[in-house]
PDB file of C-alpha atoms in Angstrom:
ATOM      1  CA  MET N   1     -10.533   0.161  31.982  1.00 59.00           C
ATOM      2  CA  SER N   2      -6.921  -0.720  32.767  1.00 85.00           C
ATOM      3  CA  ALA N   3      -4.440   2.139  32.980  1.00 90.00           C
ATOM      4  CA  LEU N   4      -2.138   0.482  30.458  1.00 91.00           C
ATOM      5  CA  HIS N   5      -4.981   0.086  27.967  1.00 91.00           C
ATOM      6  CA  ARG N   6      -5.892   3.738  28.454  1.00 91.00           C
ATOM      7  CA  ILE N   7      -2.326   4.855  27.772  1.00 91.00           C
ATOM      8  CA  LEU N   8      -2.090   2.632  24.702  1.00 91.00           C
ATOM      9  CA  GLN N   9      -5.419   3.856  23.416  1.00 89.00           C
ATOM     10  CA  TRP N  10      -4.208   7.412  23.783  1.00 89.00           C
ATOM     11  CA  MET N  11      -0.985   6.545  21.938  1.00 89.00           C
ATOM     12  CA  ASP N  12      -3.050   4.814  19.282  1.00 88.00           C
ATOM     13  CA  ARG N  13      -4.894   8.059  18.643  1.00 87.00           C
ATOM     14  CA  LEU N  14      -1.618   9.893  18.108  1.00 87.00           C
ATOM     15  CA  SER N  15      -0.087   7.175  16.018  1.00 87.00           C
ATOM     16  CA  PRO N  16      -2.151   4.060  15.267  1.00 87.00           C
ATOM     17  CA  ALA N  17      -0.467   0.789  16.207  1.00 88.00           C
ATOM     18  CA  PRO N  18      -0.222  -1.847  13.500  1.00 87.00           C
ATOM     19  CA  VAL N  19      -2.917  -4.463  13.705  1.00 87.00           C
ATOM     20  CA  ALA N  20      -2.035  -7.985  14.801  1.00 84.00           C
ATOM     21  CA  HIS N  21      -4.675 -10.196  13.305  1.00 80.00           C
ATOM     22  CA  ALA N  22      -5.918 -13.087  15.237  1.00 71.00           C
ATOM     23  CA  HIS N  23      -7.653 -13.495  11.960  1.00 56.00           C
ATOM     24  CA  CYS N  24     -10.196 -16.069  11.131  1.00 53.00           C
ATOM     25  CA  ASP N  25      -9.859 -15.697   7.338  1.00 52.00           C
ATOM     26  CA  ILE N  26     -12.740 -18.027   7.076  1.00 51.00           C
ATOM     27  CA  PRO N  27     -13.135 -16.242   4.533  1.00 56.00           C
ATOM     28  CA  CYS N  28     -16.630 -15.063   5.201  1.00 60.00           C
ATOM     29  CA  GLY N  29     -17.345 -13.659   1.742  1.00 69.00           C
ATOM     30  CA  ILE N  30     -19.188 -10.669   3.204  1.00 74.00           C
ATOM     31  CA  TYR N  31     -17.855  -7.544   1.510  1.00 86.00           C
ATOM     32  CA  ASP N  32     -19.456  -4.268   0.535  1.00 91.00           C
ATOM     33  CA  PRO N  33     -17.962  -0.978  -0.672  1.00 95.00           C
ATOM     34  CA  HIS N  34     -20.739   0.887   1.110  1.00 95.00           C
ATOM     35  CA  HIS N  35     -18.701   1.366   4.295  1.00 93.00           C
ATOM     36  CA  ALA N  36     -16.015   3.226   2.352  1.00 96.00           C
ATOM     37  CA  GLN N  37     -18.587   5.350   0.525  1.00 97.00           C
ATOM     38  CA  LEU N  38     -20.324   6.196   3.784  1.00 96.00           C
ATOM     39  CA  ALA N  39     -17.011   7.191   5.380  1.00 97.00           C
ATOM     40  CA  ALA N  40     -16.289   9.458   2.392  1.00 98.00           C
ATOM     41  CA  HIS N  41     -19.675  11.142   2.864  1.00 98.00           C
ATOM     42  CA  THR N  42     -18.777  11.777   6.499  1.00 97.00           C
ATOM     43  CA  VAL N  43     -15.472  13.364   5.468  1.00 98.00           C
ATOM     44  CA  ILE N  44     -17.346  15.692   3.088  1.00 98.00           C
ATOM     45  CA  ARG N  45     -19.882  16.552   5.773  1.00 98.00           C
ATOM     46  CA  MET N  46     -17.163  17.365   8.300  1.00 97.00           C
ATOM     47  CA  ASN N  47     -15.491  19.708   5.786  1.00 98.00           C
ATOM     48  CA  LEU N  48     -18.828  21.450   5.232  1.00 97.00           C
ATOM     49  CA  LEU N  49     -19.416  21.799   8.967  1.00 97.00           C
ATOM     50  CA  ILE N  50     -15.899  23.120   9.504  1.00 97.00           C
ATOM     51  CA  ASN N  51     -16.322  25.653   6.713  1.00 97.00           C
ATOM     52  CA  ASP N  52     -19.681  26.759   8.147  1.00 96.00           C
ATOM     53  CA  LEU N  53     -18.265  27.154  11.619  1.00 95.00           C
ATOM     54  CA  LYS N  54     -18.147  30.824  12.578  1.00 93.00           C
ATOM     55  CA  LYS N  55     -14.614  31.730  13.591  1.00 93.00           C
ATOM     56  CA  PRO N  56     -14.482  33.727  16.823  1.00 93.00           C
ATOM     57  CA  ALA N  57     -13.760  37.401  16.212  1.00 92.00           C
ATOM     58  CA  SER N  58     -10.851  39.040  17.968  1.00 90.00           C
ATOM     59  CA  GLY N  59     -11.938  40.083  21.419  1.00 92.00           C
ATOM     60  CA  SER N  60     -14.390  37.164  21.694  1.00 93.00           C
ATOM     61  CA  LYS N  61     -15.294  35.900  25.135  1.00 95.00           C
ATOM     62  CA  PRO N  62     -13.246  32.939  26.367  1.00 94.00           C
ATOM     63  CA  GLU N  63     -16.451  30.860  26.390  1.00 95.00           C
ATOM     64  CA  GLU N  64     -17.006  31.580  22.700  1.00 94.00           C
ATOM     65  CA  ILE N  65     -13.445  30.625  21.854  1.00 95.00           C
ATOM     66  CA  GLN N  66     -13.823  27.474  23.903  1.00 96.00           C
ATOM     67  CA  GLU N  67     -17.069  26.606  22.158  1.00 95.00           C
ATOM     68  CA  TYR N  68     -15.424  27.138  18.771  1.00 96.00           C
ATOM     69  CA  ALA N  69     -12.358  25.085  19.702  1.00 96.00           C
ATOM     70  CA  ASN N  70     -14.540  22.262  20.972  1.00 96.00           C
ATOM     71  CA  LYS N  71     -16.640  22.085  17.802  1.00 97.00           C
ATOM     72  CA  LEU N  72     -13.640  22.381  15.516  1.00 97.00           C
ATOM     73  CA  ALA N  73     -11.767  19.654  17.408  1.00 97.00           C
ATOM     74  CA  ARG N  74     -14.750  17.332  17.183  1.00 97.00           C
ATOM     75  CA  TYR N  75     -15.232  17.883  13.454  1.00 97.00           C
ATOM     76  CA  VAL N  76     -11.542  17.452  12.720  1.00 97.00           C
ATOM     77  CA  ALA N  77     -11.316  14.273  14.823  1.00 96.00           C
ATOM     78  CA  THR N  78     -14.325  12.767  13.044  1.00 96.00           C
ATOM     79  CA  LYS N  79     -12.959  13.769   9.651  1.00 97.00           C
ATOM     80  CA  GLU N  80      -9.648  12.064  10.389  1.00 96.00           C
ATOM     81  CA  GLN N  81     -11.288   8.960  11.766  1.00 94.00           C
ATOM     82  CA  HIS N  82     -13.581   8.489   8.789  1.00 96.00           C
ATOM     83  CA  ALA N  83     -10.860   9.121   6.226  1.00 97.00           C
ATOM     84  CA  GLU N  84      -9.001   6.308   7.944  1.00 94.00           C
ATOM     85  CA  ILE N  85     -12.113   4.095   7.913  1.00 93.00           C
ATOM     86  CA  ALA N  86     -12.393   4.675   4.157  1.00 96.00           C
ATOM     87  CA  LYS N  87      -8.775   3.583   3.718  1.00 96.00           C
ATOM     88  CA  SER N  88      -9.210   0.541   5.883  1.00 91.00           C
ATOM     89  CA  GLU N  89     -12.405  -0.566   4.117  1.00 92.00           C
ATOM     90  CA  ILE N  90     -10.843  -0.147   0.684  1.00 95.00           C
ATOM     91  CA  ARG N  91      -7.795  -2.118   1.798  1.00 92.00           C
ATOM     92  CA  ILE N  92     -10.061  -4.955   2.930  1.00 87.00           C
ATOM     93  CA  LEU N  93     -11.768  -5.057  -0.474  1.00 91.00           C
ATOM     94  CA  TRP N  94      -8.458  -4.864  -2.260  1.00 91.00           C
ATOM     95  CA  GLY N  95      -6.612  -7.386  -0.080  1.00 85.00           C
ATOM     96  CA  ASP N  96      -9.364  -9.866   0.666  1.00 80.00           C
ATOM     97  CA  TYR N  97     -12.117  -9.556  -1.931  1.00 86.00           C
ATOM     98  CA  PHE N  98     -10.608  -8.677  -5.302  1.00 89.00           C
ATOM     99  CA  LYS N  99      -8.986 -11.572  -7.116  1.00 84.00           C
ATOM    100  CA  PRO N 100      -6.400 -11.521  -9.922  1.00 85.00           C
ATOM    101  CA  GLU N 101      -9.114 -12.142 -12.513  1.00 86.00           C
ATOM    102  CA  HIS N 102     -10.995  -9.063 -11.276  1.00 91.00           C
ATOM    103  CA  ALA N 103      -7.865  -6.978 -11.764  1.00 92.00           C
ATOM    104  CA  GLN N 104      -7.484  -8.434 -15.243  1.00 93.00           C
ATOM    105  CA  ALA N 105     -11.053  -7.604 -16.180  1.00 94.00           C
ATOM    106  CA  HIS N 106     -10.721  -4.127 -14.637  1.00 95.00           C
ATOM    107  CA  PRO N 107      -7.139  -3.052 -15.314  1.00 95.00           C
ATOM    108  CA  GLN N 108      -7.728   0.319 -13.644  1.00 96.00           C
ATOM    109  CA  LEU N 109      -8.378  -1.383 -10.277  1.00 96.00           C
ATOM    110  CA  HIS N 110      -4.899  -1.140  -8.747  1.00 96.00           C
ATOM    111  CA  GLU N 111      -4.380   2.441  -9.875  1.00 97.00           C
ATOM    112  CA  THR N 112      -7.810   3.375  -8.500  1.00 97.00           C
ATOM    113  CA  VAL N 113      -7.031   1.846  -5.109  1.00 97.00           C
ATOM    114  CA  PHE N 114      -3.677   3.629  -5.054  1.00 97.00           C
ATOM    115  CA  LYS N 115      -5.430   6.895  -5.830  1.00 97.00           C
ATOM    116  CA  ALA N 116      -7.970   6.205  -3.087  1.00 98.00           C
ATOM    117  CA  MET N 117      -5.213   5.762  -0.500  1.00 97.00           C
ATOM    118  CA  LYS N 118      -3.498   9.006  -1.478  1.00 97.00           C
ATOM    119  CA  THR N 119      -6.736  10.964  -1.685  1.00 98.00           C
ATOM    120  CA  ALA N 120      -7.928   9.663   1.685  1.00 98.00           C
ATOM    121  CA  SER N 121      -4.627  10.665   3.281  1.00 97.00           C
ATOM    122  CA  LYS N 122      -4.960  14.156   1.844  1.00 98.00           C
ATOM    123  CA  ALA N 123      -8.562  14.389   3.031  1.00 98.00           C
ATOM    124  CA  ARG N 124      -7.423  13.260   6.444  1.00 97.00           C
ATOM    125  CA  GLN N 125      -4.524  15.681   6.713  1.00 97.00           C
ATOM    126  CA  GLU N 126      -6.166  18.795   5.366  1.00 97.00           C
ATOM    127  CA  ILE N 127      -9.357  20.786   5.687  1.00 97.00           C
ATOM    128  CA  ASN N 128      -9.951  20.337   2.006  1.00 97.00           C
ATOM    129  CA  LEU N 129     -13.429  19.882   0.595  1.00 98.00           C
ATOM    130  CA  GLN N 130     -12.063  19.065  -2.857  1.00 98.00           C
ATOM    131  CA  ALA N 131      -9.992  16.196  -1.447  1.00 98.00           C
ATOM    132  CA  ALA N 132     -13.109  14.893   0.318  1.00 98.00           C
ATOM    133  CA  GLU N 133     -15.096  15.121  -2.935  1.00 98.00           C
ATOM    134  CA  ASP N 134     -12.301  13.276  -4.724  1.00 98.00           C
ATOM    135  CA  LEU N 135     -12.382  10.595  -2.038  1.00 98.00           C
ATOM    136  CA  LEU N 136     -16.092   9.990  -2.597  1.00 98.00           C
ATOM    137  CA  LYS N 137     -15.535   9.906  -6.350  1.00 98.00           C
ATOM    138  CA  VAL N 138     -12.826   7.279  -6.072  1.00 98.00           C
ATOM    139  CA  THR N 139     -14.826   5.152  -3.593  1.00 98.00           C
ATOM    140  CA  ASN N 140     -17.697   5.325  -6.102  1.00 98.00           C
ATOM    141  CA  ASP N 141     -15.338   4.110  -8.825  1.00 98.00           C
ATOM    142  CA  ILE N 142     -14.290   1.197  -6.626  1.00 98.00           C
ATOM    143  CA  ALA N 143     -17.933   0.438  -5.814  1.00 98.00           C
ATOM    144  CA  GLU N 144     -18.702   0.328  -9.523  1.00 97.00           C
ATOM    145  CA  ILE N 145     -15.906  -2.163 -10.152  1.00 97.00           C
ATOM    146  CA  PHE N 146     -16.971  -4.185  -7.106  1.00 96.00           C
ATOM    147  CA  TRP N 147     -20.583  -4.565  -8.251  1.00 95.00           C
ATOM    148  CA  LYS N 148     -19.479  -5.336 -11.805  1.00 95.00           C
ATOM    149  CA  THR N 149     -17.444  -8.292 -10.514  1.00 93.00           C
ATOM    150  CA  LYS N 150     -20.674  -9.576  -8.987  1.00 91.00           C
ATOM    151  CA  ASN N 151     -22.660  -8.883 -12.182  1.00 91.00           C
ATOM    152  CA  ILE N 152     -24.960  -6.588 -10.255  1.00 92.00           C
ATOM    153  CA  PRO N 153     -25.934  -3.428 -12.146  1.00 94.00           C
ATOM    154  CA  THR N 154     -25.423  -0.096 -10.440  1.00 96.00           C
ATOM    155  CA  VAL N 155     -27.158   3.227 -10.412  1.00 96.00           C
ATOM    156  CA  ARG N 156     -25.795   6.661  -9.563  1.00 96.00           C
ATOM    157  CA  ALA N 157     -28.189   8.512  -7.299  1.00 96.00           C
ATOM    158  CA  LYS N 158     -28.230  11.456  -4.955  1.00 96.00           C
ATOM    159  CA  ALA N 159     -27.430  10.184  -1.469  1.00 95.00           C
ATOM    160  CA  PRO N 160     -30.193  10.615   1.113  1.00 94.00           C
ATOM    161  CA  TYR N 161     -27.821  12.390   3.515  1.00 94.00           C
ATOM    162  CA  PRO N 162     -27.151  16.091   4.093  1.00 95.00           C
ATOM    163  CA  THR N 163     -24.195  15.785   1.713  1.00 96.00           C
ATOM    164  CA  GLU N 164     -26.558  14.792  -1.150  1.00 96.00           C
ATOM    165  CA  ARG N 165     -23.631  13.816  -3.360  1.00 97.00           C
ATOM    166  CA  GLU N 166     -23.946  11.412  -6.241  1.00 96.00           C
ATOM    167  CA  THR N 167     -23.307   7.886  -5.007  1.00 97.00           C
ATOM    168  CA  VAL N 168     -23.059   4.486  -6.663  1.00 97.00           C
ATOM    169  CA  TYR N 169     -25.660   2.007  -5.401  1.00 96.00           C
ATOM    170  CA  PRO N 170     -26.234  -1.588  -6.460  1.00 95.00           C
ATOM    171  CA  LYS N 171     -29.534  -2.202  -8.251  1.00 93.00           C
ATOM    172  CA  LEU N 172     -30.722  -5.184  -6.285  1.00 87.00           C
ATOM    173  CA  ALA N 173     -33.788  -6.897  -7.636  1.00 76.00           C
TER     174      ALA N 173
ATOM    175  CA  MET S   1      15.804  -0.691  17.194  1.00 70.00           C
ATOM    176  CA  PHE S   2      13.387   0.123  19.995  1.00 84.00           C
ATOM    177  CA  PRO S   3      12.754  -3.218  21.702  1.00 90.00           C
ATOM    178  CA  ILE S   4       9.053  -2.773  22.423  1.00 93.00           C
ATOM    179  CA  ALA S   5       6.471  -2.688  19.636  1.00 93.00           C
ATOM    180  CA  ARG S   6       2.742  -2.091  20.088  1.00 94.00           C
ATOM    181  CA  PHE S   7      -0.017  -3.852  18.229  1.00 94.00           C
ATOM    182  CA  ARG S   8      -3.772  -3.593  18.333  1.00 92.00           C
ATOM    183  CA  VAL S   9      -5.550  -6.930  18.280  1.00 90.00           C
ATOM    184  CA  ASP S  10      -8.172  -7.602  15.673  1.00 85.00           C
ATOM    185  CA  ASP S  11     -10.405 -10.637  15.169  1.00 78.00           C
ATOM    186  CA  ARG S  12     -11.264 -13.468  17.429  1.00 77.00           C
ATOM    187  CA  SER S  13      -8.931 -16.413  16.931  1.00 78.00           C
ATOM    188  CA  MET S  14      -7.112 -15.745  20.215  1.00 83.00           C
ATOM    189  CA  GLU S  15     -10.205 -15.574  22.388  1.00 81.00           C
ATOM    190  CA  PRO S  16     -10.469 -15.820  25.339  1.00 83.00           C
ATOM    191  CA  THR S  17      -6.824 -14.720  25.787  1.00 87.00           C
ATOM    192  CA  LEU S  18      -7.143 -11.705  23.496  1.00 89.00           C
ATOM    193  CA  ALA S  19     -10.164  -9.983  22.065  1.00 86.00           C
ATOM    194  CA  PRO S  20     -10.546  -7.336  19.348  1.00 85.00           C
ATOM    195  CA  GLY S  21      -9.550  -3.943  20.755  1.00 87.00           C
ATOM    196  CA  ASP S  22      -6.939  -5.292  23.165  1.00 92.00           C
ATOM    197  CA  PHE S  23      -3.382  -4.085  22.842  1.00 94.00           C
ATOM    198  CA  VAL S  24      -0.231  -6.162  23.090  1.00 95.00           C
ATOM    199  CA  LEU S  25       3.290  -4.964  23.748  1.00 95.00           C
ATOM    200  CA  VAL S  26       5.869  -7.146  22.060  1.00 95.00           C
ATOM    201  CA  ASN S  27       9.498  -7.563  23.027  1.00 95.00           C
ATOM    202  CA  ARG S  28      11.357  -7.707  19.740  1.00 94.00           C
ATOM    203  CA  LEU S  29      14.565  -8.828  21.391  1.00 93.00           C
ATOM    204  CA  SER S  30      13.088 -11.826  23.192  1.00 91.00           C
ATOM    205  CA  TYR S  31      14.340 -14.382  20.696  1.00 92.00           C
ATOM    206  CA  ARG S  32      17.791 -12.943  20.128  1.00 88.00           C
ATOM    207  CA  ARG S  33      19.418 -15.380  22.507  1.00 87.00           C
ATOM    208  CA  HIS S  34      17.070 -18.323  22.604  1.00 88.00           C
ATOM    209  CA  ALA S  35      14.373 -19.927  20.506  1.00 90.00           C
ATOM    210  CA  PRO S  36      10.662 -19.548  21.224  1.00 93.00           C
ATOM    211  CA  SER S  37       9.206 -21.945  23.763  1.00 93.00           C
ATOM    212  CA  ARG S  38       6.011 -23.889  23.562  1.00 93.00           C
ATOM    213  CA  GLY S  39       3.162 -21.812  24.982  1.00 93.00           C
ATOM    214  CA  ASP S  40       4.687 -18.406  24.153  1.00 94.00           C
ATOM    215  CA  LEU S  41       2.298 -15.798  22.855  1.00 94.00           C
ATOM    216  CA  VAL S  42       3.946 -14.283  19.776  1.00 95.00           C
ATOM    217  CA  VAL S  43       3.384 -11.750  17.023  1.00 95.00           C
ATOM    218  CA  VAL S  44       4.525 -13.053  13.649  1.00 94.00           C
ATOM    219  CA  ARG S  45       4.377 -11.881  10.075  1.00 92.00           C
ATOM    220  CA  ASP S  46       1.904 -13.874   8.027  1.00 88.00           C
ATOM    221  CA  PRO S  47       4.101 -16.169   5.891  1.00 85.00           C
ATOM    222  CA  GLN S  48       1.539 -15.889   3.086  1.00 80.00           C
ATOM    223  CA  ALA S  49       1.231 -12.081   3.319  1.00 79.00           C
ATOM    224  CA  PRO S  50       4.290 -10.663   5.086  1.00 80.00           C
ATOM    225  CA  LEU S  51       2.888  -7.137   5.443  1.00 82.00           C
ATOM    226  CA  ARG S  52       0.289  -8.486   7.765  1.00 86.00           C
ATOM    227  CA  TYR S  53       0.827  -9.350  11.416  1.00 91.00           C
ATOM    228  CA  LEU S  54      -0.735 -12.231  13.303  1.00 91.00           C
ATOM    229  CA  VAL S  55      -0.858 -12.888  17.013  1.00 92.00           C
ATOM    230  CA  LYS S  56      -0.732 -16.586  17.864  1.00 92.00           C
ATOM    231  CA  ARG S  57       0.520 -19.108  20.401  1.00 93.00           C
ATOM    232  CA  VAL S  58       3.556 -21.309  19.819  1.00 94.00           C
ATOM    233  CA  ALA S  59       2.490 -24.951  19.839  1.00 92.00           C
ATOM    234  CA  ASP S  60       5.778 -26.499  18.798  1.00 91.00           C
ATOM    235  CA  VAL S  61       9.249 -25.464  17.744  1.00 88.00           C
ATOM    236  CA  SER S  62      11.278 -27.245  15.101  1.00 89.00           C
ATOM    237  CA  VAL S  63      14.263 -26.461  12.887  1.00 86.00           C
ATOM    238  CA  SER S  64      11.903 -25.095  10.246  1.00 85.00           C
ATOM    239  CA  GLY S  65      10.374 -22.592  12.639  1.00 89.00           C
ATOM    240  CA  ALA S  66       7.589 -22.139  15.161  1.00 92.00           C
ATOM    241  CA  PHE S  67       4.295 -23.921  14.678  1.00 92.00           C
ATOM    242  CA  VAL S  68       1.724 -21.364  15.801  1.00 91.00           C
ATOM    243  CA  VAL S  69      -1.975 -21.809  16.461  1.00 88.00           C
ATOM    244  CA  GLY S  70      -4.864 -19.705  17.708  1.00 84.00           C
ATOM    245  CA  ASP S  71      -6.269 -20.282  21.181  1.00 82.00           C
ATOM    246  CA  ASN S  72      -9.709 -20.354  19.640  1.00 75.00           C
ATOM    247  CA  GLN S  73      -8.851 -22.960  17.060  1.00 69.00           C
ATOM    248  CA  THR S  74     -12.032 -23.314  15.084  1.00 64.00           C
ATOM    249  CA  PRO S  75     -11.889 -19.941  13.333  1.00 63.00           C
ATOM    250  CA  SER S  76      -8.114 -19.630  13.335  1.00 69.00           C
ATOM    251  CA  ARG S  77      -5.972 -19.608  10.228  1.00 76.00           C
ATOM    252  CA  ASP S  78      -2.568 -20.586  11.522  1.00 83.00           C
ATOM    253  CA  SER S  79       0.300 -23.030  11.028  1.00 87.00           C
ATOM    254  CA  ARG S  80      -2.254 -25.725  10.260  1.00 84.00           C
ATOM    255  CA  THR S  81      -2.777 -23.782   7.025  1.00 81.00           C
ATOM    256  CA  PHE S  82       0.574 -22.120   6.340  1.00 85.00           C
ATOM    257  CA  GLY S  83       3.025 -24.415   8.150  1.00 88.00           C
ATOM    258  CA  PRO S  84       5.719 -23.411  10.632  1.00 92.00           C
ATOM    259  CA  VAL S  85       6.679 -19.748  10.758  1.00 93.00           C
ATOM    260  CA  PRO S  86      10.382 -19.197   9.959  1.00 92.00           C
ATOM    261  CA  LYS S  87      12.435 -17.443  12.642  1.00 90.00           C
ATOM    262  CA  GLU S  88      12.867 -14.267  10.583  1.00 90.00           C
ATOM    263  CA  PHE S  89       9.071 -13.883  10.435  1.00 93.00           C
ATOM    264  CA  ILE S  90       8.742 -13.844  14.207  1.00 94.00           C
ATOM    265  CA  VAL S  91       8.455 -10.255  15.447  1.00 95.00           C
ATOM    266  CA  GLY S  92       8.742 -11.130  19.127  1.00 95.00           C
ATOM    267  CA  ARG S  93       7.133 -12.401  22.238  1.00 96.00           C
ATOM    268  CA  VAL S  94       4.104 -10.704  23.791  1.00 95.00           C
ATOM    269  CA  TRP S  95       5.385  -9.060  26.940  1.00 94.00           C
ATOM    270  CA  ARG S  96       2.218  -7.338  28.174  1.00 94.00           C
ATOM    271  CA  THR S  97      -1.399  -7.456  27.145  1.00 93.00           C
ATOM    272  CA  ALA S  98      -3.802  -4.612  27.848  1.00 93.00           C
ATOM    273  CA  LYS S  99      -7.546  -5.108  27.933  1.00 90.00           C
ATOM    274  CA  PRO S 100     -10.135  -2.355  28.179  1.00 87.00           C
TER     275      PRO S 100
END
């Protein structure tokens, strides 16, 4: 790995660089809200893990503090990353998939996407289970609109992950 | 204005020069004094969606702007689709590229 790339990657973690697309824009037509929903589940899970993490008592051994700091850092990093993935995936749907006629048929679309961006930022910034729950809710709302535009019925079911939250799935024949 | 801007490369239209995950450092002052030259690697704003950045190569320069194309032309959406890129849409010339 080149030193310059390593430095830039490190900077990217602190403050993500804008993306320069060498984009194909074929367009490929392959879109799915599932990525965003999955990312929202991860954000919820990270909040749960953080909340379950036993805080070291005063007078703890340095090893215990180190262990705690390591786990907390990993959960927080993953939470941030997946909140950002949710944003990115929703932006792709909004920018590349949804067409003006979809927005006409579903007038709440733009407002829902706006809400998703704000909620995801909050879920990224804070240790806030409610914000994470809200993020999943809004990605579910977007998923529902998405599948409606494809005339595919949806079902709300308990997700088969440790989070077990209600999730919108397409009912594929 | 800080002269150097960083961008992360996405997608494949500049392969083999640039691949997804590479970084480019762009000199925003490079075209203050002179126009782009043929062969320059540049970051431009997408004329059809100005909030989006594209990294392309200058194939030709005319009064109406820079005609930019991808190195990997088959999957590239470039000036063949959206025409020459006006000067004010050109962010700058790629000064360094960083590959993993």
